[in-house]
């Protein structure tokens, strides 16, 4: 068509043809297309629109949804600082500031020479070895002042990322406590071979007997999910492994995929046998891009061993294979119906339910979506049987749970326990001292205070997707909650009114408190917002967005009281604060640029 | 529980409402002449479920009535102080999220956001305004896009895609940065194939997609919702715009 699209055709054609010009692969196409310019060029959008028969606005709509995709030129080096509270506690903000200074660039902007852009991003799942950054979407951990300087030097010298010191990219497993899963010495193919000696229904029965419940947070019975899907009619059935792992403080799926990938893929294959699926997807969060080659190699090996492909392990007619889809920076895509939308190449907006994915999932076909750990557990059950598994843990929470421990402790990392372990036990094992609070299951979970450390991990006391963030008495729990609230604001998909606007209102209120302009009135407002978000939000993100604030107000009230300059009235406005923008623009922050701190509204 | 094979009933604020298998709560209620406040729902389109104004309590569980299917004998509560209070808060959120200067708005009196706010007795916007920066697009010879008033209901997106087959509009961005865009690299409506004959030109419940040069043809005071409150007015989409 137009000549300006021509130069884009050259690199886009191979990508498009690899994805068969199928718009359902739009997200994968965009991600790969971006690798050429570091952003998605406007003319490239026109070309893709033409080739995929989409409107360019649809492509723009998808690309602009994901925070790791860009429609504007970025720096040749895109540096993103992981901004979970655990990164903050390890000093990420100071490190970002010094990098900005060294490279003469303002956070959130591109340097004038186009060399570098620096910004923050949501938790990258490296909390046990932070502070972490992504450089052109590849992770670098354990940032120190020295490492930051070295990186600045490499950037200034235009050294390609592939030539940076390999130790920068080292990522540790940090497995600190093993139980049945992490200590299983799993032999690839063993669980599958055993399962295939039984009928699909018998295998399903084993899963039922095991009392396995989903490890992604909600704890739905895995056998019921597989059974619903199996009995749902459709042209195809699909197995999806949820490796979006976006909940701040959670990183166990990363380790499972690093060192236990066979167990995960094998669990998916067993599921495929049960529900009659030919195709599976691993939805891998974009931040774990560095795992892609390794995972492809594991899949390749499994195909060679006839653990994937046609007539698996000689089982005539049992055909199944797995494709990896990468996300591109959107926590909401961990929600199963948003994940499916994203798999279909769309904006990650949660669907209206019912219908649920088990009857109408990927391409509106019956689909099982399970967490990475759930599939790994299914392999164990395939190998050792349901009764063996059901005997471990507690009555309502069978088996073990892998916790991702981070924050104020001597040994952050992975800890596997039979369900029913107390918070105190975990704290003792990881070497935590003077612990003030533990955030269980991330911002959308529960914050427990010292007087609750005898509570137990399990579905009927402290359910968790895995995060276990430890805060000692030196930490300000108000700032912890404020960080979480900003996370929700950033990650709200924007579909429904209560969450889209409510998370911003909440973040503004917390910022207002942080600036000392809050009053007890704001607490009542937060309570009201919580009720509204709980009763009217479209999905779990909105439902839990107020949790961190409500929990910390209830349990750490002094942390809030110290923010209250005004104990009774609501300041209508603060002139000095309103001048802050002018101060920023003029680069002034001296006394003359401030109004005297008086109560304007009094 | 139900009278015959095809007609079931549920209770809406104590009134018996018949429904068919295809209908959601709001569709059945509307067919029976009952009003449940709503914005992103339009009887001519597939329910969307994003504004959440139509939230009701169905057998004690709160849910969007535009997407929720009723069950025979279901007890649905809509017009209660608690639910109306939540609707009020959602409306206030929509008001502070955009820039709504009703007195100078061409759509005033015909605007569903304004009329629903009257219906819910909204006296102030309660929350602090966000005052977003959303430039107006006046590029098109016949139509103006005033994004300041967009409530992201996606009706124009759905109309353009499902009815007009054009995809002139899309939602872009995420979270509070979600915004409406048009299908042109320039971002200008004039550079799209939008036409005044499109369905999309006539579905906006607020005053974003505005026909030029007919401004204030009907004087304020004599417009749809000036004569009757929205609860007594047939859905604008059911009349000829
Ligand atoms: C906002 C949100 C984010 C979620 N993120 C994840 C995730 O990263 N990984 C995950 O396994 N489940 C996540 N879930 C839960 C999934 O929707 C789903 O319940 C889960 O993948 C089912 O697997 P399971 O039954 O094995 O737990 C999330 C849910 C919500 C509401
Ligand atoms: S609750 Fe939040 S994340 Fe979920 S659909 Fe609504 S806006 Fe999107
Ligand atoms: S322009 Fe109007 S119809 Fe379109 S999304 Fe905005 S408010 Fe809805």
Coordinates of N, CA and C in Angstrom, one line a residue, chain A residues 363-449:
Chain A
X363 N -11.4 -19.0 23.0 CA -12.2 -19.0 21.8 C -13.6 -19.6 22.1
X364 N -14.1 -19.3 23.3 CA -15.4 -19.7 23.8 C -15.5 -21.2 23.9
X365 N -14.4 -21.9 24.1 CA -14.4 -23.3 24.3 C -14.1 -23.7 25.7
X366 N -14.5 -24.9 26.1 CA -14.3 -25.3 27.5 C -12.8 -25.3 27.8
X367 N -12.4 -24.6 28.9 CA -11.0 -24.4 29.2 C -10.8 -24.5 30.7
X368 N -9.7 -25.2 31.1 CA -9.3 -25.2 32.5 C -8.1 -24.2 32.6
X369 N -8.3 -23.3 33.6 CA -7.2 -22.5 33.9 C -6.7 -22.8 35.4
X370 N -5.5 -23.2 35.5 CA -4.9 -23.5 36.8 C -3.6 -22.8 37.0
X371 N -3.3 -22.6 38.3 CA -2.0 -22.0 38.6 C -0.8 -23.0 38.4
X372 N 0.3 -22.5 38.2 CA 1.6 -23.3 38.0 C 1.7 -24.4 39.1
X373 N 1.6 -23.9 40.3 CA 1.8 -24.9 41.4 C 0.7 -26.0 41.4
X374 N -0.5 -25.6 41.1 CA -1.6 -26.6 41.0 C -1.2 -27.7 40.1
X375 N -0.7 -27.4 38.9 CA -0.3 -28.4 37.9 C 0.9 -29.2 38.5
X376 N 1.8 -28.6 39.1 CA 2.9 -29.4 39.7 C 2.4 -30.4 40.7
X377 N 1.4 -29.9 41.5 CA 0.8 -30.8 42.5 C 0.1 -32.0 41.8
X378 N -0.6 -31.7 40.7 CA -1.3 -32.8 39.9 C -0.3 -33.8 39.5
X379 N 0.9 -33.5 39.1 CA 1.9 -34.4 38.8 C 2.3 -35.3 40.0
X380 N 2.5 -34.7 41.1 CA 2.8 -35.5 42.3 C 1.7 -36.5 42.6
X381 N 0.4 -36.0 42.5 CA -0.7 -36.9 42.7 C -0.8 -38.0 41.7
X382 N -0.5 -37.7 40.4 CA -0.4 -38.7 39.4 C 0.6 -39.8 39.7
X383 N 1.7 -39.4 40.4 CA 2.7 -40.3 40.7 C 2.4 -41.1 42.0
X384 N 1.9 -40.4 43.0 CA 1.8 -41.1 44.3 C 0.4 -41.4 44.7
X385 N -0.6 -40.9 44.0 CA -2.0 -41.2 44.3 C -2.6 -40.2 45.2
X386 N -4.0 -40.1 45.1 CA -4.7 -39.1 45.8 C -4.8 -39.3 47.3
X387 N -4.8 -40.6 47.7 CA -5.0 -40.8 49.2 C -3.7 -40.4 49.9
X388 N -2.6 -40.7 49.3 CA -1.3 -40.3 49.8 C -1.3 -38.7 50.0
X389 N -1.7 -38.0 49.0 CA -1.7 -36.6 49.1 C -2.7 -36.0 50.1
X390 N -3.9 -36.6 50.1 CA -4.9 -36.1 51.0 C -4.5 -36.2 52.5
X391 N -3.6 -37.1 52.8 CA -3.1 -37.3 54.1 C -2.2 -36.2 54.7
X392 N -1.7 -35.4 53.7 CA -0.7 -34.4 54.1 C -1.5 -33.1 54.3
X393 N -1.1 -32.2 55.2 CA -1.8 -31.0 55.4 C -2.9 -31.1 56.4
X394 N -4.0 -30.4 56.2 CA -5.1 -30.4 57.1 C -6.4 -31.0 56.4
X395 N -7.4 -31.1 57.2 CA -8.7 -31.7 56.6 C -9.2 -30.9 55.4
X396 N -9.2 -29.6 55.5 CA -9.8 -28.8 54.5 C -8.7 -28.3 53.5
X397 N -7.5 -28.3 53.9 CA -6.4 -27.9 53.0 C -5.4 -29.0 52.9
X398 N -5.6 -29.8 51.8 CA -4.7 -31.0 51.7 C -3.4 -30.6 51.0
X399 N -2.3 -31.3 51.4 CA -1.1 -31.1 50.7 C -0.2 -30.0 51.3
X400 N 0.7 -29.5 50.5 CA 1.7 -28.5 51.0 C 1.4 -27.2 50.2
X401 N 2.0 -26.1 50.7 CA 1.9 -24.8 50.1 C 3.3 -24.2 50.0
X402 N 3.7 -23.7 48.9 CA 5.0 -23.0 48.7 C 4.8 -21.6 49.0
X403 N 5.6 -21.1 49.9 CA 5.5 -19.6 50.3 C 6.7 -18.9 49.7
X404 N 6.5 -17.7 49.2 CA 7.5 -16.8 48.7 C 7.8 -15.8 49.8
X405 N 8.9 -16.0 50.6 CA 9.1 -15.2 51.7 C 10.1 -14.1 51.4
X406 N 9.7 -12.8 51.7 CA 10.6 -11.7 51.4 C 10.4 -10.7 52.5
X407 N 11.2 -9.6 52.4 CA 11.1 -8.5 53.4 C 12.2 -8.7 54.5
X408 N 11.8 -8.3 55.7 CA 12.8 -8.2 56.8 C 13.0 -9.6 57.4
X409 N 13.9 -10.3 56.8 CA 14.3 -11.6 57.4 C 15.7 -12.0 56.9
X410 N 16.3 -12.9 57.5 CA 17.7 -13.2 57.2 C 17.7 -14.1 55.9
X411 N 16.8 -15.0 55.7 CA 16.8 -15.9 54.6 C 15.5 -15.8 53.7
X412 N 15.4 -14.8 52.9 CA 14.3 -14.8 52.0 C 14.4 -15.9 50.9
X413 N 13.2 -16.4 50.4 CA 13.2 -17.4 49.4 C 12.0 -18.3 49.5
X414 N 12.1 -19.5 49.0 CA 10.9 -20.4 49.0 C 10.9 -21.3 50.2
X415 N 9.7 -21.4 50.7 CA 9.5 -22.3 51.9 C 8.3 -23.2 51.6
X416 N 8.5 -24.5 51.6 CA 7.3 -25.3 51.4 C 6.9 -26.0 52.7
X417 N 5.7 -25.9 53.1 CA 5.1 -26.5 54.3 C 3.9 -27.3 54.0
X418 N 3.6 -28.3 54.8 CA 2.2 -28.8 54.8 C 1.3 -27.7 55.3
X419 N 0.1 -27.6 54.7 CA -0.9 -26.6 55.2 C -1.1 -26.7 56.7
X420 N -1.3 -25.6 57.3 CA -1.6 -25.6 58.7 C -0.4 -25.0 59.5
X421 N 0.7 -24.7 58.8 CA 1.8 -24.1 59.5 C 1.5 -22.7 60.0
X422 N 2.0 -22.4 61.2 CA 1.7 -21.1 61.8 C 2.6 -20.0 61.1
X423 N 2.1 -18.8 61.2 CA 3.0 -17.6 60.7 C 4.2 -17.6 61.6
X424 N 4.1 -17.8 62.9 CA 5.3 -17.8 63.8 C 6.4 -18.8 63.3
X425 N 5.9 -20.0 62.9 CA 6.9 -21.0 62.5 C 7.7 -20.5 61.3
X426 N 7.0 -19.9 60.3 CA 7.6 -19.5 59.1 C 8.6 -18.3 59.5
X427 N 8.2 -17.5 60.4 CA 9.0 -16.3 60.8 C 10.3 -16.9 61.4
X428 N 10.1 -17.9 62.3 CA 11.3 -18.5 62.9 C 12.3 -19.1 61.9
X429 N 11.7 -19.8 60.9 CA 12.5 -20.5 59.9 C 13.3 -19.5 59.0
X430 N 12.7 -18.4 58.7 CA 13.3 -17.5 57.8 C 14.2 -16.5 58.5
X431 N 14.3 -16.6 59.8 CA 15.1 -15.7 60.6 C 14.6 -14.3 60.6
X432 N 13.4 -14.1 60.9 CA 12.8 -12.8 61.0 C 12.8 -12.4 62.5
X433 N 13.2 -11.1 62.7 CA 13.2 -10.7 64.1 C 12.5 -9.3 64.2
X434 N 12.0 -9.1 65.4 CA 11.2 -7.9 65.7 C 10.1 -7.6 64.6
X435 N 9.4 -8.7 64.3 CA 8.4 -8.6 63.3 C 7.2 -7.8 63.7
X436 N 6.8 -6.8 63.0 CA 5.6 -6.1 63.3 C 4.4 -6.6 62.6
X437 N 4.6 -7.1 61.3 CA 3.5 -7.5 60.5 C 3.9 -8.4 59.4
X438 N 3.0 -9.2 58.9 CA 3.3 -10.0 57.7 C 2.1 -9.8 56.8
X439 N 2.4 -9.5 55.5 CA 1.4 -9.4 54.5 C 1.3 -10.7 53.8
X440 N 0.2 -11.4 54.0 CA 0.0 -12.8 53.5 C -0.8 -12.7 52.1
X441 N -0.3 -13.3 51.1 CA -0.9 -13.3 49.8 C -0.9 -12.0 49.1
X442 N 0.0 -11.1 49.4 CA 0.2 -9.9 48.7 C -0.8 -8.8 49.0
X443 N -0.8 -7.7 48.3 CA -1.7 -6.6 48.6 C -3.2 -7.0 48.6
X444 N -3.6 -8.0 47.8 CA -5.0 -8.3 47.8 C -5.3 -9.3 48.9
X445 N -4.3 -9.7 49.7 CA -4.5 -10.6 50.8 C -4.7 -10.0 52.2
X446 N -4.1 -10.5 53.2 CA -4.4 -10.1 54.6 C -3.1 -9.7 55.3
X447 N -3.2 -8.6 56.0 CA -2.1 -8.2 56.8 C -2.3 -8.6 58.2
X448 N -1.3 -9.5 58.7 CA -1.5 -9.9 60.1 C -0.5 -9.3 61.0
X449 N -0.9 -8.9 62.2 CA -0.1 -8.2 63.2 C 0.5 -9.3 64.2

